[in-house]
Amino acid sequence: MNTAQSIDDTAYKAQVDLHTEHRVAAIDERIFSGFLEHMGRAVYEGVFDPGSPLSDERGFRRDVIDALAPLRMPMVRYPGGNFVSNYDWRDGVGPSDRRPRRPDFAWRSIETNQFGTDEFMSWCHELGTDPMVAVNLGTAGPQQAAELLEYCNLPTGTSIADERAANGHPEPYGVKLWCLGNEMDGPWQAGRVSAATYAERASAAGALMKGLDPTIETVGCGSSTNWLPTYPEWDRIVLEECWNHIDYISAHHYSRNDDDDTPSFLSQGVELDAIITQYRGLLDHVSALKRSFHRVHVSFDEWNVWYRARSGQATNGQRQAAPRLLEEVYNLEDALLVGGLINTLLRNSDRVRVACLAQLVNVIAPLVTNRTTVLRQSIYFPYAWALRYARGQSLDVRVESETYPISTAGLQADFARTAQVPFVDIVATQDGPAKQLCVLMLNRDLDGEREVALEWGGGVRPSSVLACETLTGPDLKAFNTFEQPRRVEPQRLDAPAASERMVFKLPARSYTVAQLAVH
Ligand code: AHR
């Protein structure tokens, strides 16, 4: 972990010990999943745009699929988010001309239901990703959830599975992972209930659903944010009641920089580490209380930067279909933080088995569409690196780096009082079969280059550098636009020769990836 503080004249240097036998865990590839909600222009004009010359005969935007496909994202969560808590999945299946237009409670928009479960499954198939489906436990309940499971996963021969076949899809979709509601503790949530009521409802839903298809896994709703006063008591109650019916507890986290305090903002990966540590304690506590061999892991199924488009018109659809909502514009510092959050997820891959960048297109998203093209925002790049390079085992990396103090703004008070943040944050992964290593390096120093010496132990020696790129720039507030789409993008970085000891020079305010081959 990043702890030690240097005070001598080598303060700008960091020492990193990596030993390929010292592992955190095998990385569950689902920690780099995505999220697609029915809101704003995420579905409509984002992934589904019938009539656009950029769309195929099913209405799927080809340019969006082409931008996402190389990422090989393993899974996409759908259809919400807050939207799901007042969604009747039946509205979105069957002949499209008979599907109802409905007022959406969460985002005060109009939902046309032209895209629904079957379209989502086809889109996932086209993209080569797995679906993760959330059920409505707000205004609906266990019965409707079980019916959606029957629609998706059961072979024909029962009435609702036969409906799927009648809608043109005889083969079951085999959805493996199911969210039992969304943010059910949030005062903003349709059908919000107390922890005890939710826990009963989720237990019933989980039991019914697993009764129909014992191969599925389920995610219980944890706290929607660590800011709510009910955190983490809500989680304890849910875990104690639902333990045998869930495989994951959800956590959501959106980073903010309202005070324009970049040093604190860039430290929020450390805050995420602290939150995951709290979940470790809670999960171990409940597991011990239950004397249980069953394991529940964390599903960080919404995380990103989101603080600008948080109120007013940015969140109120004003009864329009596909209004512009949560269209956050991401700059360089956001991309650096996303890199830091990726490092945190990898460092905790023994506990975090699922995580979804929220969201995919247009709504707090790495991709933005207009009528003629798709734009890659700054945060696309660190995510693409994680998906491409961070595979196999996450290594237990020891980092000695100088630290800096951060203000308490934006962080949990008890944690922030003592917060010293390392300038350099490093994670490493080893893909044994591919004989490759990956190192992801964040330099939080806004003013200076940092030298990082990697010392490899464990009998595995890097033999060549396959790739080395960095995201950096003089202007932390720089962002891409349709007119200037390449203001923030990765640049090649000079790497040291591959050897047992490799010294990288990380530019000021940068996030860097190095991919190494091993003997
Ligand atoms: O991702 C945007 C919203 O953030 C989701 O609908 C909700 O789950 C969270 O509050």
Short mmCIF file of C-alpha atoms and ligand atoms in Angstrom, two decimals:
data_model
loop_
_atom_site.label_atom_id
_atom_site.label_comp_id
_atom_site.label_asym_id
_atom_site.label_seq_id
_atom_site.Cartn_x
_atom_site.Cartn_y
_atom_site.Cartn_z
CA MET A 1 0.00 0.00 0.00
CA ASN A 2 1.09 3.60 -0.54
CA THR A 3 2.17 4.67 2.92
CA ALA A 4 5.75 5.63 3.60
CA GLN A 5 6.84 9.24 3.54
CA SER A 6 10.27 10.29 2.34
CA ILE A 7 11.78 13.50 3.61
CA ASP A 8 15.25 13.54 2.10
CA ASP A 9 16.49 15.04 -1.14
CA THR A 10 15.20 12.07 -3.14
CA ALA A 11 11.66 13.08 -2.31
CA TYR A 12 10.68 13.35 -5.94
CA LYS A 13 11.50 9.67 -6.38
CA ALA A 14 9.30 6.72 -5.61
CA GLN A 15 10.37 3.17 -4.99
CA VAL A 16 8.07 0.34 -6.03
CA ASP A 17 8.63 -3.30 -5.11
CA LEU A 18 6.78 -5.81 -7.22
CA HIS A 19 7.00 -9.53 -6.67
CA THR A 20 5.09 -11.70 -9.05
CA GLU A 21 4.44 -14.30 -6.33
CA HIS A 22 2.80 -11.66 -4.13
CA ARG A 23 -0.71 -11.43 -5.44
CA VAL A 24 -3.91 -9.74 -4.38
CA ALA A 25 -6.23 -11.94 -6.43
CA ALA A 26 -7.20 -13.03 -9.89
CA ILE A 27 -8.91 -10.03 -11.46
CA ASP A 28 -12.55 -10.66 -12.26
CA GLU A 29 -12.78 -9.11 -15.70
CA ARG A 30 -16.24 -7.79 -14.81
CA ILE A 31 -14.62 -5.01 -12.73
CA PHE A 32 -14.40 -3.09 -15.98
CA SER A 33 -18.04 -3.27 -17.00
CA GLY A 34 -20.33 -0.51 -18.24
CA PHE A 35 -23.77 0.87 -17.50
CA LEU A 36 -26.59 1.90 -19.82
CA GLU A 37 -29.64 3.57 -18.28
CA HIS A 38 -32.86 4.71 -19.89
CA MET A 39 -32.24 8.37 -19.34
CA GLY A 40 -31.29 11.42 -21.34
CA ARG A 41 -29.64 10.50 -24.62
CA ALA A 42 -28.00 7.33 -23.33
CA VAL A 43 -30.27 4.84 -25.09
CA TYR A 44 -32.04 7.06 -27.63
CA GLU A 45 -29.51 8.97 -29.79
CA GLY A 46 -26.78 7.12 -27.90
CA VAL A 47 -26.88 3.44 -28.74
CA PHE A 48 -30.26 3.38 -30.52
CA ASP A 49 -31.00 5.92 -33.21
CA PRO A 50 -33.34 4.52 -35.87
CA GLY A 51 -33.41 6.64 -38.97
CA SER A 52 -29.86 7.88 -38.49
CA PRO A 53 -27.60 7.17 -41.46
CA LEU A 54 -25.11 5.94 -38.85
CA SER A 55 -27.48 3.22 -37.62
CA ASP A 56 -28.01 -0.30 -38.88
CA GLU A 57 -31.37 -1.84 -39.76
CA ARG A 58 -32.10 -2.48 -36.07
CA GLY A 59 -31.44 1.14 -35.19
CA PHE A 60 -28.09 0.49 -33.45
CA ARG A 61 -25.54 3.27 -33.91
CA ARG A 62 -22.66 1.56 -35.70
CA ASP A 63 -20.16 4.27 -34.81
CA VAL A 64 -20.92 3.76 -31.11
CA ILE A 65 -20.57 0.00 -31.44
CA ASP A 66 -17.30 0.54 -33.34
CA ALA A 67 -15.99 2.80 -30.55
CA LEU A 68 -16.99 0.33 -27.83
CA ALA A 69 -16.12 -2.97 -29.49
CA PRO A 70 -12.32 -2.63 -29.25
CA LEU A 71 -12.69 -2.11 -25.49
CA ARG A 72 -14.03 -5.67 -25.12
CA MET A 73 -16.15 -4.56 -22.20
CA PRO A 74 -17.23 -7.78 -20.46
CA MET A 75 -20.66 -6.73 -19.22
CA VAL A 76 -23.17 -3.85 -19.33
CA ARG A 77 -25.69 -3.09 -16.58
CA TYR A 78 -29.23 -2.12 -17.71
CA PRO A 79 -31.88 -0.50 -17.60
CA GLY A 80 -31.07 1.61 -14.53
CA GLY A 81 -30.27 3.29 -12.26
CA ASN A 82 -33.10 5.29 -10.81
CA PHE A 83 -35.13 4.63 -13.94
CA VAL A 84 -35.63 0.97 -13.08
CA SER A 85 -37.45 1.66 -9.82
CA ASN A 86 -40.61 2.69 -11.68
CA TYR A 87 -40.12 0.62 -14.84
CA ASP A 88 -42.48 -2.09 -16.02
CA TRP A 89 -40.34 -4.33 -18.20
CA ARG A 90 -43.45 -5.47 -20.08
CA ASP A 91 -43.75 -1.96 -21.57
CA GLY A 92 -40.53 -2.63 -23.47
CA VAL A 93 -41.30 -5.97 -25.14
CA GLY A 94 -43.58 -7.00 -27.99
CA PRO A 95 -44.46 -5.15 -31.19
CA SER A 96 -42.91 -1.71 -30.99
CA ASP A 97 -45.97 0.09 -32.33
CA ARG A 98 -47.98 -1.22 -29.38
CA ARG A 99 -45.53 -0.16 -26.70
CA PRO A 100 -46.76 2.63 -24.42
CA ARG A 101 -45.21 6.08 -24.01
CA ARG A 102 -44.81 6.59 -20.28
CA PRO A 103 -43.83 9.45 -18.00
CA ASP A 104 -40.55 8.56 -16.32
CA PHE A 105 -40.49 9.34 -12.60
CA ALA A 106 -36.74 9.50 -12.02
CA TRP A 107 -35.72 11.97 -14.70
CA ARG A 108 -39.10 13.57 -15.49
CA SER A 109 -38.79 12.51 -19.10
CA ILE A 110 -40.91 10.57 -21.58
CA GLU A 111 -39.99 6.94 -22.14
CA THR A 112 -41.09 5.72 -25.57
CA ASN A 113 -40.19 2.08 -24.89
CA GLN A 114 -38.94 1.60 -28.43
CA PHE A 115 -35.84 0.02 -26.93
CA GLY A 116 -36.47 -2.68 -24.35
CA THR A 117 -35.17 -6.00 -23.06
CA ASP A 118 -34.99 -7.76 -26.45
CA GLU A 119 -33.27 -4.82 -28.13
CA PHE A 120 -30.78 -4.61 -25.26
CA MET A 121 -29.98 -8.31 -25.54
CA SER A 122 -29.45 -8.00 -29.31
CA TRP A 123 -27.24 -4.97 -28.78
CA CYS A 124 -25.15 -6.84 -26.20
CA HIS A 125 -24.83 -9.75 -28.60
CA GLU A 126 -23.72 -7.41 -31.35
CA LEU A 127 -21.16 -5.78 -29.07
CA GLY A 128 -19.95 -9.08 -27.65
CA THR A 129 -20.72 -8.21 -24.05
CA ASP A 130 -22.81 -9.86 -21.32
CA PRO A 131 -25.98 -8.29 -19.92
CA MET A 132 -26.39 -7.45 -16.22
CA VAL A 133 -30.06 -6.73 -15.55
CA ALA A 134 -31.62 -4.73 -12.72
CA VAL A 135 -35.17 -5.49 -11.59
CA ASN A 136 -37.67 -3.02 -10.21
CA LEU A 137 -37.98 -3.45 -6.43
CA GLY A 138 -39.34 0.08 -5.98
CA THR A 139 -42.85 0.20 -7.40
CA ALA A 140 -42.86 -3.48 -8.37
CA GLY A 141 -41.77 -6.52 -6.40
CA PRO A 142 -40.48 -10.09 -6.33
CA GLN A 143 -43.25 -11.41 -8.58
CA GLN A 144 -42.48 -9.05 -11.48
CA ALA A 145 -38.77 -9.69 -10.98
CA ALA A 146 -39.29 -13.44 -11.26
CA GLU A 147 -41.40 -12.92 -14.37
CA LEU A 148 -38.60 -10.95 -16.03
CA LEU A 149 -36.22 -13.75 -15.13
CA GLU A 150 -38.61 -16.24 -16.71
CA TYR A 151 -38.78 -14.07 -19.84
CA CYS A 152 -34.99 -13.88 -20.09
CA ASN A 153 -33.68 -17.21 -18.88
CA LEU A 154 -36.21 -20.03 -19.04
CA PRO A 155 -36.56 -22.36 -22.01
CA THR A 156 -39.84 -22.21 -23.89
CA GLY A 157 -42.72 -24.20 -22.45
CA THR A 158 -43.99 -21.74 -19.87
CA SER A 159 -46.19 -18.79 -20.75
CA ILE A 160 -43.74 -15.93 -20.24
CA ALA A 161 -40.80 -17.74 -21.85
CA ASP A 162 -43.15 -18.48 -24.76
CA GLU A 163 -43.82 -14.74 -25.03
CA ARG A 164 -40.12 -14.22 -25.64
CA ALA A 165 -40.23 -16.83 -28.40
CA ALA A 166 -43.32 -15.17 -29.87
CA ASN A 167 -41.36 -11.92 -29.89
CA GLY A 168 -38.76 -13.60 -32.09
CA HIS A 169 -36.29 -14.94 -29.50
CA PRO A 170 -36.78 -18.65 -28.89
CA GLU A 171 -33.43 -19.17 -27.19
CA PRO A 172 -33.10 -18.02 -23.55
CA TYR A 173 -30.70 -15.13 -23.00
CA GLY A 174 -29.06 -16.72 -19.97
CA VAL A 175 -28.58 -13.51 -18.01
CA LYS A 176 -26.17 -14.43 -15.25
CA LEU A 177 -26.08 -11.37 -12.99
CA TRP A 178 -29.14 -9.59 -11.55
CA CYS A 179 -29.41 -6.43 -9.45
CA LEU A 180 -32.19 -6.62 -6.88
CA GLY A 181 -33.33 -3.01 -7.29
CA ASN A 182 -31.32 0.18 -7.36
CA GLU A 183 -30.32 2.60 -4.58
CA MET A 184 -33.34 1.67 -2.49
CA ASP A 185 -32.12 3.82 0.42
CA GLY A 186 -32.08 7.01 -1.67
CA PRO A 187 -34.73 9.62 -0.76
CA TRP A 188 -34.96 10.27 -4.54
CA GLN A 189 -35.79 6.67 -5.35
CA ALA A 190 -39.26 5.65 -6.58
CA GLY A 191 -40.67 3.31 -3.95
CA ARG A 192 -37.91 3.95 -1.44
CA VAL A 193 -38.32 1.80 1.67
CA SER A 194 -36.61 1.20 5.00
CA ALA A 195 -33.64 -1.14 5.16
CA ALA A 196 -35.71 -3.85 6.84
CA THR A 197 -38.48 -3.68 4.23
CA TYR A 198 -36.00 -3.66 1.37
CA ALA A 199 -34.11 -6.58 2.86
CA GLU A 200 -37.30 -8.65 3.11
CA ARG A 201 -38.26 -7.74 -0.44
CA ALA A 202 -34.82 -8.48 -1.84
CA SER A 203 -34.62 -11.81 0.00
CA ALA A 204 -37.95 -12.83 -1.44
CA ALA A 205 -36.96 -11.72 -4.93
CA GLY A 206 -33.56 -13.42 -4.73
CA ALA A 207 -35.10 -16.67 -3.48
CA LEU A 208 -37.78 -16.69 -6.18
CA MET A 209 -35.33 -15.87 -8.94
CA LYS A 210 -32.71 -18.40 -7.86
CA GLY A 211 -35.52 -20.92 -7.49
CA LEU A 212 -36.33 -20.46 -11.17
CA ASP A 213 -32.70 -20.38 -12.30
CA PRO A 214 -30.16 -21.59 -9.73
CA THR A 215 -27.26 -20.59 -12.01
CA ILE A 216 -27.78 -16.85 -11.56
CA GLU A 217 -26.02 -14.49 -9.18
CA THR A 218 -27.69 -11.55 -7.46
CA VAL A 219 -26.62 -8.14 -6.17
CA GLY A 220 -28.33 -6.67 -3.12
CA CYS A 221 -28.61 -2.90 -2.85
CA GLY A 222 -26.04 -1.47 -0.50
CA SER A 223 -26.01 2.22 0.40
CA SER A 224 -26.31 4.42 -2.64
CA THR A 225 -23.59 6.67 -1.23
CA ASN A 226 -21.43 6.86 1.86
CA TRP A 227 -22.82 10.38 2.40
CA LEU A 228 -26.20 9.18 3.60
CA PRO A 229 -26.55 8.96 7.39
CA THR A 230 -27.79 5.39 7.04
CA TYR A 231 -24.41 4.24 5.63
CA PRO A 232 -23.24 1.59 6.55
CA GLU A 233 -26.05 0.52 8.87
CA TRP A 234 -28.32 0.00 5.85
CA ASP A 235 -25.71 -2.37 4.40
CA ARG A 236 -25.44 -4.35 7.64
CA ILE A 237 -29.19 -4.89 7.80
CA VAL A 238 -29.35 -5.92 4.15
CA LEU A 239 -26.40 -8.27 4.49
CA GLU A 240 -27.73 -9.92 7.63
CA GLU A 241 -31.18 -10.51 6.14
CA CYS A 242 -30.20 -11.34 2.55
CA TRP A 243 -26.87 -13.14 3.07
CA ASN A 244 -27.98 -16.46 1.62
CA HIS A 245 -29.82 -14.93 -1.33
CA ILE A 246 -27.19 -12.54 -2.64
CA ASP A 247 -23.67 -12.87 -3.99
CA TYR A 248 -22.76 -9.17 -4.06
CA ILE A 249 -23.61 -5.99 -2.21
CA SER A 250 -23.71 -2.90 -4.42
CA ALA A 251 -21.80 0.31 -3.80
CA HIS A 252 -21.98 3.53 -5.83
CA HIS A 253 -19.54 6.40 -5.83
CA TYR A 254 -19.40 9.61 -7.85
CA SER A 255 -16.35 11.81 -7.35
CA ARG A 256 -16.73 15.59 -7.19
CA ASN A 257 -14.55 18.64 -7.51
CA ASP A 258 -17.04 21.37 -6.55
CA ASP A 259 -14.34 23.41 -4.79
CA ASP A 260 -11.95 23.20 -7.73
CA ASP A 261 -9.35 21.73 -5.41
CA THR A 262 -7.38 19.46 -7.73
CA PRO A 263 -4.97 17.95 -5.14
CA SER A 264 -7.95 16.80 -3.04
CA PHE A 265 -9.91 15.72 -6.09
CA LEU A 266 -7.07 13.52 -7.32
CA SER A 267 -6.90 11.87 -3.92
CA GLN A 268 -10.36 10.38 -4.18
CA GLY A 269 -8.98 6.99 -5.18
CA VAL A 270 -7.66 6.88 -1.62
CA GLU A 271 -11.16 7.61 -0.36
CA LEU A 272 -12.49 4.76 -2.46
CA ASP A 273 -9.86 2.51 -0.86
CA ALA A 274 -11.19 3.58 2.54
CA ILE A 275 -14.78 2.82 1.58
CA ILE A 276 -13.82 -0.63 0.31
CA THR A 277 -11.94 -1.23 3.57
CA GLN A 278 -15.16 -0.46 5.42
CA TYR A 279 -16.98 -3.01 3.27
CA ARG A 280 -14.26 -5.55 4.02
CA GLY A 281 -14.95 -5.12 7.73
CA LEU A 282 -18.68 -5.32 7.31
CA LEU A 283 -18.60 -8.39 5.07
CA ASP A 284 -16.23 -10.21 7.42
CA HIS A 285 -18.39 -9.26 10.39
CA VAL A 286 -21.60 -10.63 8.89
CA SER A 287 -19.85 -13.70 7.53
CA ALA A 288 -18.48 -14.46 11.01
CA LEU A 289 -21.83 -13.82 12.68
CA LYS A 290 -23.45 -16.25 10.30
CA ARG A 291 -20.60 -18.78 10.57
CA SER A 292 -21.04 -18.93 6.85
CA PHE A 293 -18.88 -20.33 4.09
CA HIS A 294 -20.89 -18.37 1.57
CA ARG A 295 -19.00 -15.33 0.30
CA VAL A 296 -20.51 -11.97 -0.64
CA HIS A 297 -18.36 -9.60 -2.69
CA VAL A 298 -18.67 -5.94 -3.61
CA SER A 299 -20.31 -4.84 -6.85
CA PHE A 300 -19.22 -1.24 -7.45
CA ASP A 301 -21.89 -0.99 -10.08
CA GLU A 302 -21.82 2.80 -10.50
CA TRP A 303 -18.69 4.90 -10.30
CA ASN A 304 -17.34 7.88 -12.17
CA VAL A 305 -16.81 11.62 -11.84
CA TRP A 306 -20.13 13.49 -11.70
CA TYR A 307 -20.62 16.91 -10.15
CA ARG A 308 -21.25 19.56 -12.83
CA ALA A 309 -24.49 18.33 -14.39
CA ARG A 310 -26.19 17.66 -11.06
CA SER A 311 -29.18 20.00 -10.87
CA GLY A 312 -31.72 22.08 -12.78
CA GLN A 313 -32.15 21.31 -16.45
CA ALA A 314 -29.31 18.80 -16.36
CA THR A 315 -31.48 16.42 -14.33
CA ASN A 316 -35.01 17.44 -15.34
CA GLY A 317 -36.21 15.99 -18.62
CA GLN A 318 -39.22 18.35 -18.72
CA ARG A 319 -41.39 15.61 -20.17
CA GLN A 320 -39.33 15.28 -23.30
CA ALA A 321 -38.15 12.07 -24.92
CA ALA A 322 -34.34 11.80 -25.00
CA PRO A 323 -33.60 15.18 -23.38
CA ARG A 324 -30.03 16.26 -22.71
CA LEU A 325 -29.39 15.07 -19.15
CA LEU A 326 -26.18 14.68 -17.13
CA GLU A 327 -24.06 15.56 -20.17
CA GLU A 328 -20.90 16.02 -18.15
CA VAL A 329 -17.92 17.30 -20.11
CA TYR A 330 -14.76 15.51 -18.96
CA ASN A 331 -11.37 17.17 -18.84
CA LEU A 332 -7.82 15.97 -18.23
CA GLU A 333 -8.02 16.04 -14.43
CA ASP A 334 -11.17 13.88 -14.57
CA ALA A 335 -9.27 11.35 -16.68
CA LEU A 336 -6.41 11.30 -14.16
CA LEU A 337 -8.84 10.66 -11.34
CA VAL A 338 -10.56 7.90 -13.31
CA GLY A 339 -7.10 6.37 -13.64
CA GLY A 340 -6.68 6.58 -9.86
CA LEU A 341 -10.08 4.94 -9.32
CA ILE A 342 -9.13 2.14 -11.71
CA ASN A 343 -6.01 1.59 -9.60
CA THR A 344 -8.15 1.34 -6.48
CA LEU A 345 -10.47 -1.24 -8.06
CA LEU A 346 -7.51 -3.34 -9.16
CA ARG A 347 -5.83 -3.07 -5.75
CA ASN A 348 -9.02 -4.41 -4.16
CA SER A 349 -9.82 -7.07 -6.70
CA ASP A 350 -10.02 -9.72 -3.99
CA ARG A 351 -13.22 -8.04 -2.75
CA VAL A 352 -14.52 -6.09 -5.71
CA ARG A 353 -15.61 -8.59 -8.33
CA VAL A 354 -17.93 -6.37 -10.35
CA ALA A 355 -17.74 -2.67 -11.16
CA CYS A 356 -19.45 -0.55 -13.80
CA LEU A 357 -18.28 2.78 -15.12
CA ALA A 358 -21.41 4.93 -15.08
CA GLN A 359 -22.34 5.39 -17.80
CA LEU A 360 -21.49 4.58 -21.44
CA VAL A 361 -22.84 7.11 -23.91
CA ASN A 362 -23.95 10.76 -23.56
CA VAL A 363 -24.98 10.53 -19.89
CA ILE A 364 -21.87 10.98 -17.66
CA ALA A 365 -20.08 9.03 -20.33
CA PRO A 366 -16.80 8.37 -22.09
CA LEU A 367 -18.60 8.66 -25.46
CA VAL A 368 -20.77 11.49 -26.76
CA THR A 369 -22.77 11.40 -29.98
CA ASN A 370 -24.08 14.05 -32.30
CA ARG A 371 -25.89 13.56 -35.59
CA THR A 372 -22.72 12.81 -37.52
CA THR A 373 -20.16 11.22 -35.24
CA VAL A 374 -19.11 9.97 -31.84
CA LEU A 375 -16.58 11.76 -29.63
CA ARG A 376 -14.20 10.12 -27.16
CA GLN A 377 -14.05 12.12 -23.93
CA SER A 378 -10.88 12.16 -21.82
CA ILE A 379 -12.08 9.41 -19.47
CA TYR A 380 -12.38 6.97 -22.37
CA PHE A 381 -8.60 6.51 -22.46
CA PRO A 382 -7.74 5.27 -18.96
CA TYR A 383 -10.74 2.96 -19.15
CA ALA A 384 -9.59 1.59 -22.48
CA TRP A 385 -6.14 0.91 -21.01
CA ALA A 386 -7.60 -0.94 -18.04
CA LEU A 387 -9.70 -3.12 -20.30
CA ARG A 388 -6.86 -3.80 -22.69
CA TYR A 389 -3.89 -4.29 -20.40
CA ALA A 390 -4.95 -5.01 -16.81
CA ARG A 391 -5.55 -8.73 -16.99
CA GLY A 392 -4.74 -11.83 -14.98
CA GLN A 393 -3.57 -11.38 -11.40
CA SER A 394 -3.47 -8.12 -9.48
CA LEU A 395 -0.09 -7.91 -7.69
CA ASP A 396 0.45 -6.76 -4.13
CA VAL A 397 2.60 -3.74 -4.90
CA ARG A 398 4.67 -1.91 -2.24
CA VAL A 399 5.08 1.80 -3.00
CA GLU A 400 7.23 4.26 -1.11
CA SER A 401 6.27 7.74 -2.18
CA GLU A 402 6.38 11.20 -0.72
CA THR A 403 2.93 12.29 0.41
CA TYR A 404 1.00 15.54 0.54
CA PRO A 405 -1.77 16.66 2.88
CA ILE A 406 -5.27 17.17 1.55
CA SER A 407 -8.08 19.37 2.74
CA THR A 408 -11.16 17.66 4.11
CA ALA A 409 -13.35 19.00 1.32
CA GLY A 410 -15.27 16.29 -0.43
CA LEU A 411 -14.14 13.45 1.77
CA GLN A 412 -15.50 11.54 4.72
CA ALA A 413 -14.55 13.62 7.76
CA ASP A 414 -13.08 10.89 9.95
CA PHE A 415 -10.91 9.66 7.13
CA ALA A 416 -9.82 13.10 5.97
CA ARG A 417 -8.54 14.36 9.33
CA THR A 418 -5.47 12.22 8.96
CA ALA A 419 -5.23 12.10 5.20
CA GLN A 420 -1.81 12.16 3.63
CA VAL A 421 -1.91 11.25 0.00
CA PRO A 422 1.00 9.68 -1.90
CA PHE A 423 2.05 11.61 -4.96
CA VAL A 424 2.50 8.37 -6.81
CA ASP A 425 -0.10 5.60 -6.98
CA ILE A 426 0.86 2.37 -8.72
CA VAL A 427 -0.80 -0.95 -9.46
CA ALA A 428 0.52 -3.87 -11.46
CA THR A 429 -1.02 -6.95 -13.03
CA GLN A 430 0.40 -10.16 -14.40
CA ASP A 431 -1.17 -12.14 -17.20
CA GLY A 432 0.62 -15.48 -16.79
CA PRO A 433 -0.57 -17.27 -19.93
CA ALA A 434 0.12 -14.21 -22.13
CA LYS A 435 3.49 -13.65 -20.41
CA GLN A 436 2.73 -10.00 -19.90
CA LEU A 437 2.85 -7.49 -17.09
CA CYS A 438 1.02 -4.20 -16.89
CA VAL A 439 1.84 -1.24 -14.63
CA LEU A 440 -0.60 1.66 -14.21
CA MET A 441 0.97 4.76 -12.67
CA LEU A 442 -0.71 7.94 -11.45
CA ASN A 443 1.45 10.98 -10.70
CA ARG A 444 -0.61 13.38 -8.58
CA ASP A 445 2.19 15.93 -8.47
CA LEU A 446 0.75 18.88 -10.36
CA ASP A 447 4.09 20.64 -10.78
CA GLY A 448 6.86 18.13 -11.17
CA GLU A 449 8.00 14.98 -12.86
CA ARG A 450 8.37 12.00 -10.53
CA GLU A 451 10.92 9.26 -10.98
CA VAL A 452 9.58 5.83 -10.20
CA ALA A 453 11.93 2.89 -9.77
CA LEU A 454 10.23 -0.48 -10.28
CA GLU A 455 12.12 -3.41 -8.74
CA TRP A 456 10.85 -6.76 -9.98
CA GLY A 457 11.12 -9.84 -7.78
CA GLY A 458 9.67 -13.32 -7.95
CA GLY A 459 11.71 -14.88 -10.70
CA VAL A 460 9.88 -13.13 -13.50
CA ARG A 461 11.93 -10.59 -15.46
CA PRO A 462 10.57 -8.10 -17.97
CA SER A 463 12.15 -8.82 -21.34
CA SER A 464 10.76 -5.97 -23.43
CA VAL A 465 8.45 -2.98 -23.27
CA LEU A 466 5.45 -3.63 -25.50
CA ALA A 467 3.71 -0.30 -24.92
CA CYS A 468 4.16 2.82 -22.83
CA GLU A 469 1.71 5.70 -23.04
CA THR A 470 0.74 8.60 -20.84
CA LEU A 471 -2.17 10.99 -20.46
CA THR A 472 -0.91 14.42 -19.48
CA GLY A 473 -0.88 18.02 -20.65
CA PRO A 474 -0.28 21.60 -19.57
CA ASP A 475 -3.96 22.34 -18.95
CA LEU A 476 -5.81 20.19 -16.44
CA LYS A 477 -9.08 21.71 -17.63
CA ALA A 478 -8.56 20.79 -21.30
CA PHE A 479 -11.32 18.70 -22.84
CA ASN A 480 -12.24 17.25 -26.22
CA THR A 481 -14.96 18.72 -28.41
CA PHE A 482 -16.44 17.73 -31.77
CA GLU A 483 -14.35 20.55 -33.27
CA GLN A 484 -11.17 19.64 -31.38
CA PRO A 485 -11.55 15.94 -30.63
CA ARG A 486 -7.88 15.25 -29.83
CA ARG A 487 -6.95 17.84 -27.24
CA VAL A 488 -6.76 15.15 -24.56
CA GLU A 489 -5.46 11.82 -25.75
CA PRO A 490 -2.64 9.42 -24.88
CA GLN A 491 0.90 10.17 -25.98
CA ARG A 492 3.82 7.81 -26.28
CA LEU A 493 6.19 7.98 -23.30
CA ASP A 494 9.85 7.02 -23.37
CA ALA A 495 10.24 3.88 -21.31
CA PRO A 496 13.39 2.51 -19.73
CA ALA A 497 14.84 -0.70 -21.10
CA ALA A 498 13.16 -3.78 -19.70
CA SER A 499 15.11 -5.14 -16.75
CA GLU A 500 14.88 -6.11 -13.09
CA ARG A 501 15.03 -2.42 -12.14
CA MET A 502 13.23 0.04 -14.37
CA VAL A 503 13.12 3.77 -13.74
CA PHE A 504 10.18 5.57 -15.29
CA LYS A 505 9.97 9.35 -15.45
CA LEU A 506 6.32 10.19 -14.93
CA PRO A 507 5.34 13.63 -16.22
CA ALA A 508 3.67 16.05 -13.82
CA ARG A 509 -0.13 15.42 -13.56
CA SER A 510 -0.17 12.22 -15.54
CA TYR A 511 -1.56 8.72 -15.74
CA THR A 512 0.68 6.20 -17.48
CA VAL A 513 0.45 2.61 -18.63
CA ALA A 514 3.36 0.31 -19.38
CA GLN A 515 2.88 -3.13 -20.85
CA LEU A 516 5.86 -5.44 -20.53
CA ALA A 517 6.67 -8.85 -21.94
CA VAL A 518 8.32 -11.37 -19.60
CA HIS A 519 10.69 -14.24 -20.18
O1 AHR B 1 -26.06 7.23 -13.07
C1 AHR B 1 -26.96 8.24 -12.75
C2 AHR B 1 -27.78 7.93 -11.52
O2 AHR B 1 -26.94 7.94 -10.40
C3 AHR B 1 -28.41 6.57 -11.47
O3 AHR B 1 -29.64 6.54 -12.10
C4 AHR B 1 -28.57 6.33 -10.01
O4 AHR B 1 -28.54 4.97 -9.68
C5 AHR B 1 -27.47 7.14 -9.36
O5 AHR B 1 -27.94 7.94 -8.36
#
